[in-house]
CSV table of C-alpha atoms in Angstrom, one decimal:
chain,number,residue,atom,x,y,z
A,1,SER,CA,5.6,0.5,-28.8
A,2,ASP,CA,7.6,3.2,-27.2
A,3,ILE,CA,5.9,6.4,-25.9
A,4,SER,CA,6.3,9.4,-28.2
A,5,ASP,CA,5.8,13.1,-27.5
A,6,GLY,CA,2.9,13.1,-29.9
A,7,ASP,CA,0.9,10.4,-28.0
A,8,SER,CA,-2.4,11.5,-26.4
A,9,VAL,CA,-3.3,10.4,-22.9
A,10,ASP,CA,-5.5,7.7,-24.4
A,11,ASP,CA,-2.5,6.5,-26.4
A,12,VAL,CA,-0.3,6.3,-23.3
A,13,ILE,CA,-3.0,4.4,-21.4
A,14,ALA,CA,-3.4,1.9,-24.3
A,15,LYS,CA,0.3,1.4,-24.8
A,16,VAL,CA,1.0,0.8,-21.1
A,17,ALA,CA,-2.0,-1.5,-20.7
A,18,HIS,CA,-1.1,-3.5,-23.8
A,19,ALA,CA,2.5,-3.9,-22.6
A,20,ASP,CA,1.4,-5.1,-19.1
A,21,ALA,CA,-1.2,-7.5,-20.4
A,22,SER,CA,1.2,-8.9,-23.0
A,23,ALA,CA,3.9,-9.4,-20.4
A,24,VAL,CA,1.6,-11.6,-18.3
A,25,ASP,CA,0.2,-13.6,-21.2
A,26,GLU,CA,3.6,-14.2,-22.8
A,27,THR,CA,5.2,-15.1,-19.5
A,28,ALA,CA,2.5,-17.6,-18.8
A,29,GLN,CA,2.9,-19.2,-22.2
A,30,THR,CA,6.6,-19.5,-22.1
A,31,LEU,CA,7.3,-20.2,-18.5
A,32,ASP,CA,9.5,-23.4,-18.2
A,33,ARG,CA,7.2,-25.8,-16.4
A,34,GLY,CA,10.0,-28.2,-15.5
A,35,ALA,CA,12.1,-25.4,-14.0
A,36,LEU,CA,9.0,-24.1,-12.0
A,37,ALA,CA,8.3,-27.6,-10.6
A,38,ALA,CA,12.0,-28.2,-9.7
A,39,ALA,CA,12.3,-24.8,-8.0
A,40,ALA,CA,9.1,-25.3,-6.1
A,41,GLU,CA,10.2,-28.7,-4.9
A,42,ALA,CA,13.5,-27.3,-3.7
A,43,ILE,CA,11.8,-24.5,-1.9
A,44,SER,CA,9.2,-26.8,-0.3
A,45,LYS,CA,12.1,-28.9,1.2
A,46,ALA,CA,14.4,-26.0,2.1
A,47,THR,CA,15.6,-25.2,5.5
A,48,ARG,CA,15.8,-21.5,4.5
A,49,VAL,CA,15.1,-19.5,1.4
A,50,ASP,CA,16.9,-16.2,0.7
A,51,VAL,CA,15.8,-13.8,-2.0
A,52,TYR,CA,18.0,-11.2,-3.6
A,53,GLY,CA,16.9,-8.2,-5.7
A,54,ILE,CA,17.9,-4.6,-6.1
A,55,ALA,CA,15.6,-1.6,-6.8
A,56,ALA,CA,12.4,-2.6,-8.7
A,57,SER,CA,13.4,-6.3,-8.4
A,58,ALA,CA,13.5,-5.9,-4.6
A,59,LEU,CA,9.8,-5.1,-4.7
A,60,VAL,CA,9.2,-8.4,-6.5
A,61,GLY,CA,11.5,-10.2,-3.9
A,62,MET,CA,9.5,-8.8,-1.0
A,63,ASP,CA,6.3,-10.1,-2.5
A,64,LEU,CA,7.8,-13.5,-2.9
A,65,GLN,CA,9.2,-13.4,0.7
A,66,GLN,CA,5.9,-12.5,2.3
A,67,LYS,CA,4.0,-15.2,0.3
A,68,LEU,CA,6.4,-18.0,1.1
A,69,HIS,CA,6.8,-16.9,4.7
A,70,ARG,CA,3.0,-16.9,5.3
A,71,ILE,CA,2.8,-20.6,4.3
A,72,GLY,CA,5.5,-21.5,6.8
A,73,SER,CA,8.7,-21.2,4.6
A,74,MET,CA,11.6,-19.6,6.5
A,75,THR,CA,12.1,-16.9,3.8
A,76,PHE,CA,14.1,-13.6,3.8
A,77,CYS,CA,14.5,-10.9,1.2
A,78,TRP,CA,17.7,-9.0,1.0
A,79,SER,CA,17.9,-5.8,-1.1
A,80,ASP,CA,21.1,-4.5,0.5
A,81,PRO,CA,24.0,-6.0,-1.5
A,82,HIS,CA,26.2,-6.2,1.6
A,83,ILE,CA,23.7,-8.1,3.6
A,84,ALA,CA,22.8,-10.3,0.6
A,85,LEU,CA,26.5,-11.4,0.4
A,86,THR,CA,26.5,-12.1,4.2
A,87,SER,CA,23.3,-14.2,3.7
A,88,ALA,CA,24.8,-16.1,0.7
A,89,THR,CA,27.9,-16.9,2.7
A,90,LEU,CA,25.8,-18.5,5.4
A,91,LEU,CA,23.7,-20.7,3.1
A,92,GLY,CA,24.5,-24.3,2.4
A,93,PRO,CA,23.0,-27.6,1.1
A,94,GLY,CA,19.3,-27.8,1.8
A,95,ASP,CA,18.9,-24.0,1.4
A,96,VAL,CA,17.6,-22.1,-1.7
A,97,ALA,CA,18.7,-18.7,-3.0
A,98,ILE,CA,16.6,-16.8,-5.5
A,99,GLY,CA,18.0,-14.0,-7.5
A,100,ILE,CA,15.7,-11.6,-9.2
A,101,SER,CA,16.9,-9.2,-12.0
A,102,HIS,CA,14.9,-8.2,-15.1
A,103,SER,CA,18.1,-7.7,-17.1
A,104,GLY,CA,19.9,-10.7,-15.5
A,105,THR,CA,23.0,-8.4,-15.2
A,106,THR,CA,22.6,-6.7,-11.9
A,107,LYS,CA,26.1,-7.2,-10.5
A,108,GLU,CA,25.1,-7.4,-6.8
A,109,THR,CA,22.3,-9.9,-7.4
A,110,VAL,CA,24.6,-12.1,-9.6
A,111,GLU,CA,27.4,-12.0,-7.0
A,112,ALA,CA,25.0,-13.0,-4.2
A,113,LEU,CA,23.5,-15.9,-6.2
A,114,GLU,CA,26.8,-17.1,-7.4
A,115,LEU,CA,28.2,-17.1,-3.8
A,116,ALA,CA,25.1,-19.0,-2.6
A,117,ARG,CA,25.7,-21.6,-5.2
A,118,THR,CA,29.4,-22.1,-4.2
A,119,ARG,CA,28.1,-22.7,-0.7
A,120,GLY,CA,25.9,-25.5,-1.9
A,121,ALA,CA,22.5,-23.8,-2.0
A,122,THR,CA,20.1,-24.6,-4.8
A,123,THR,CA,19.9,-21.4,-6.9
A,124,VAL,CA,16.9,-20.0,-8.9
A,125,ALA,CA,16.9,-17.0,-11.2
A,126,ILE,CA,13.9,-14.9,-12.1
A,127,THR,CA,14.9,-12.9,-15.1
A,128,ASN,CA,13.7,-11.7,-18.5
A,129,PHE,CA,16.9,-12.9,-20.1
A,130,PRO,CA,17.5,-16.7,-19.8
A,131,VAL,CA,20.9,-16.2,-21.5
A,132,SER,CA,22.4,-13.9,-18.9
A,133,ARG,CA,25.0,-13.9,-16.2
A,134,LEU,CA,22.3,-14.4,-13.5
A,135,ALA,CA,20.9,-17.4,-15.4
A,136,GLU,CA,24.4,-18.9,-15.7
A,137,VAL,CA,24.7,-19.1,-11.9
A,138,ALA,CA,21.2,-20.6,-11.4
A,139,ASP,CA,20.2,-24.2,-11.2
A,140,HIS,CA,16.7,-23.3,-12.3
A,141,VAL,CA,15.8,-20.3,-14.5
A,142,LEU,CA,12.3,-18.9,-14.5
A,143,ALA,CA,12.1,-16.5,-17.4
A,144,THR,CA,9.6,-13.7,-17.9
A,145,ALA,CA,8.6,-12.2,-21.2
A,146,ALA,CA,8.3,-8.4,-20.8
A,147,ARG,CA,9.4,-5.6,-23.1
A,148,GLU,CA,10.7,-2.4,-21.6
A,149,SER,CA,11.0,0.8,-23.6
A,150,SER,CA,13.7,3.4,-23.1
A,151,LEU,CA,11.5,5.5,-20.7
A,152,ARG,CA,10.1,2.6,-18.8
A,153,SER,CA,13.1,0.9,-17.2
A,154,GLY,CA,11.7,-0.8,-14.1
A,155,ALA,CA,8.3,-0.5,-15.5
A,156,THR,CA,5.2,-2.3,-14.4
A,157,ALA,CA,5.4,-4.7,-17.4
A,158,SER,CA,8.6,-6.2,-16.1
A,159,ARG,CA,7.4,-6.3,-12.5
A,160,ILE,CA,4.0,-7.7,-13.3
A,161,ALA,CA,5.7,-10.5,-15.4
A,162,ALA,CA,8.0,-11.3,-12.5
A,163,LEU,CA,5.0,-11.2,-10.1
A,164,THR,CA,3.2,-13.6,-12.3
A,165,VAL,CA,6.2,-16.0,-11.9
A,166,VAL,CA,6.2,-15.3,-8.2
A,167,ASP,CA,2.5,-16.3,-7.9
A,168,CYS,CA,3.0,-19.4,-10.0
A,169,LEU,CA,6.0,-20.4,-7.8
A,170,TYR,CA,4.1,-19.7,-4.6
A,171,ILE,CA,1.1,-21.7,-5.5
A,172,THR,CA,3.3,-24.6,-6.7
A,173,VAL,CA,5.2,-24.6,-3.5
A,174,ALA,CA,2.0,-24.5,-1.5
A,175,GLN,CA,0.7,-27.6,-3.4
A,176,HIS,CA,3.5,-29.6,-1.9
A,177,ASP,CA,1.7,-29.5,1.5
A,178,LEU,CA,-1.6,-27.9,0.8
A,179,ALA,CA,-3.1,-28.7,4.2
A,180,ARG,CA,-0.2,-27.0,5.9
A,181,ALA,CA,-0.3,-24.0,3.6
A,182,ARG,CA,-4.0,-23.5,4.1
A,183,SER,CA,-3.7,-23.8,7.9
A,184,ALA,CA,-0.8,-21.3,7.9
A,185,VAL,CA,-2.8,-18.8,5.8
A,186,GLU,CA,-5.9,-19.2,8.0
A,187,ALA,CA,-3.8,-18.7,11.2
């Protein structure tokens, strides 16, 4: 539940911990396995992967970028909306664009993903709202299940749910060529 002015420190800790743990559990239970497999396959074959996210979603995007890059995927994360649009313009068939937005309504992320799609790139959305503008412009939607209260916009619960999706996506991509992924990580 939401934090109130009468909550003790113990109440705050319990509420935050419960929200974060629930976000991970519910995301894992509801994650679309078919969409995850399809997105991972597209990424494993991609010439280039570009990730778009603003503010707290940029932190999630940077985590995805470093994970994919370290297993040999040419991956970039763009948090500046102008550079994201430049990136999207240069993508094409064989590339993948991933938009990350908890709300699914971050205008800059939606615009970049939509432009990438018009250029022929495969598009993936990571969002808490599978019925959102971001989801509409995605070929594959990976939905999280996090609840944010009024004070916790950009809270850990939404990020940890998205990071759970990122970890699942990363491991599923790595499985496409596990020997190569292991070799790259070891190097």
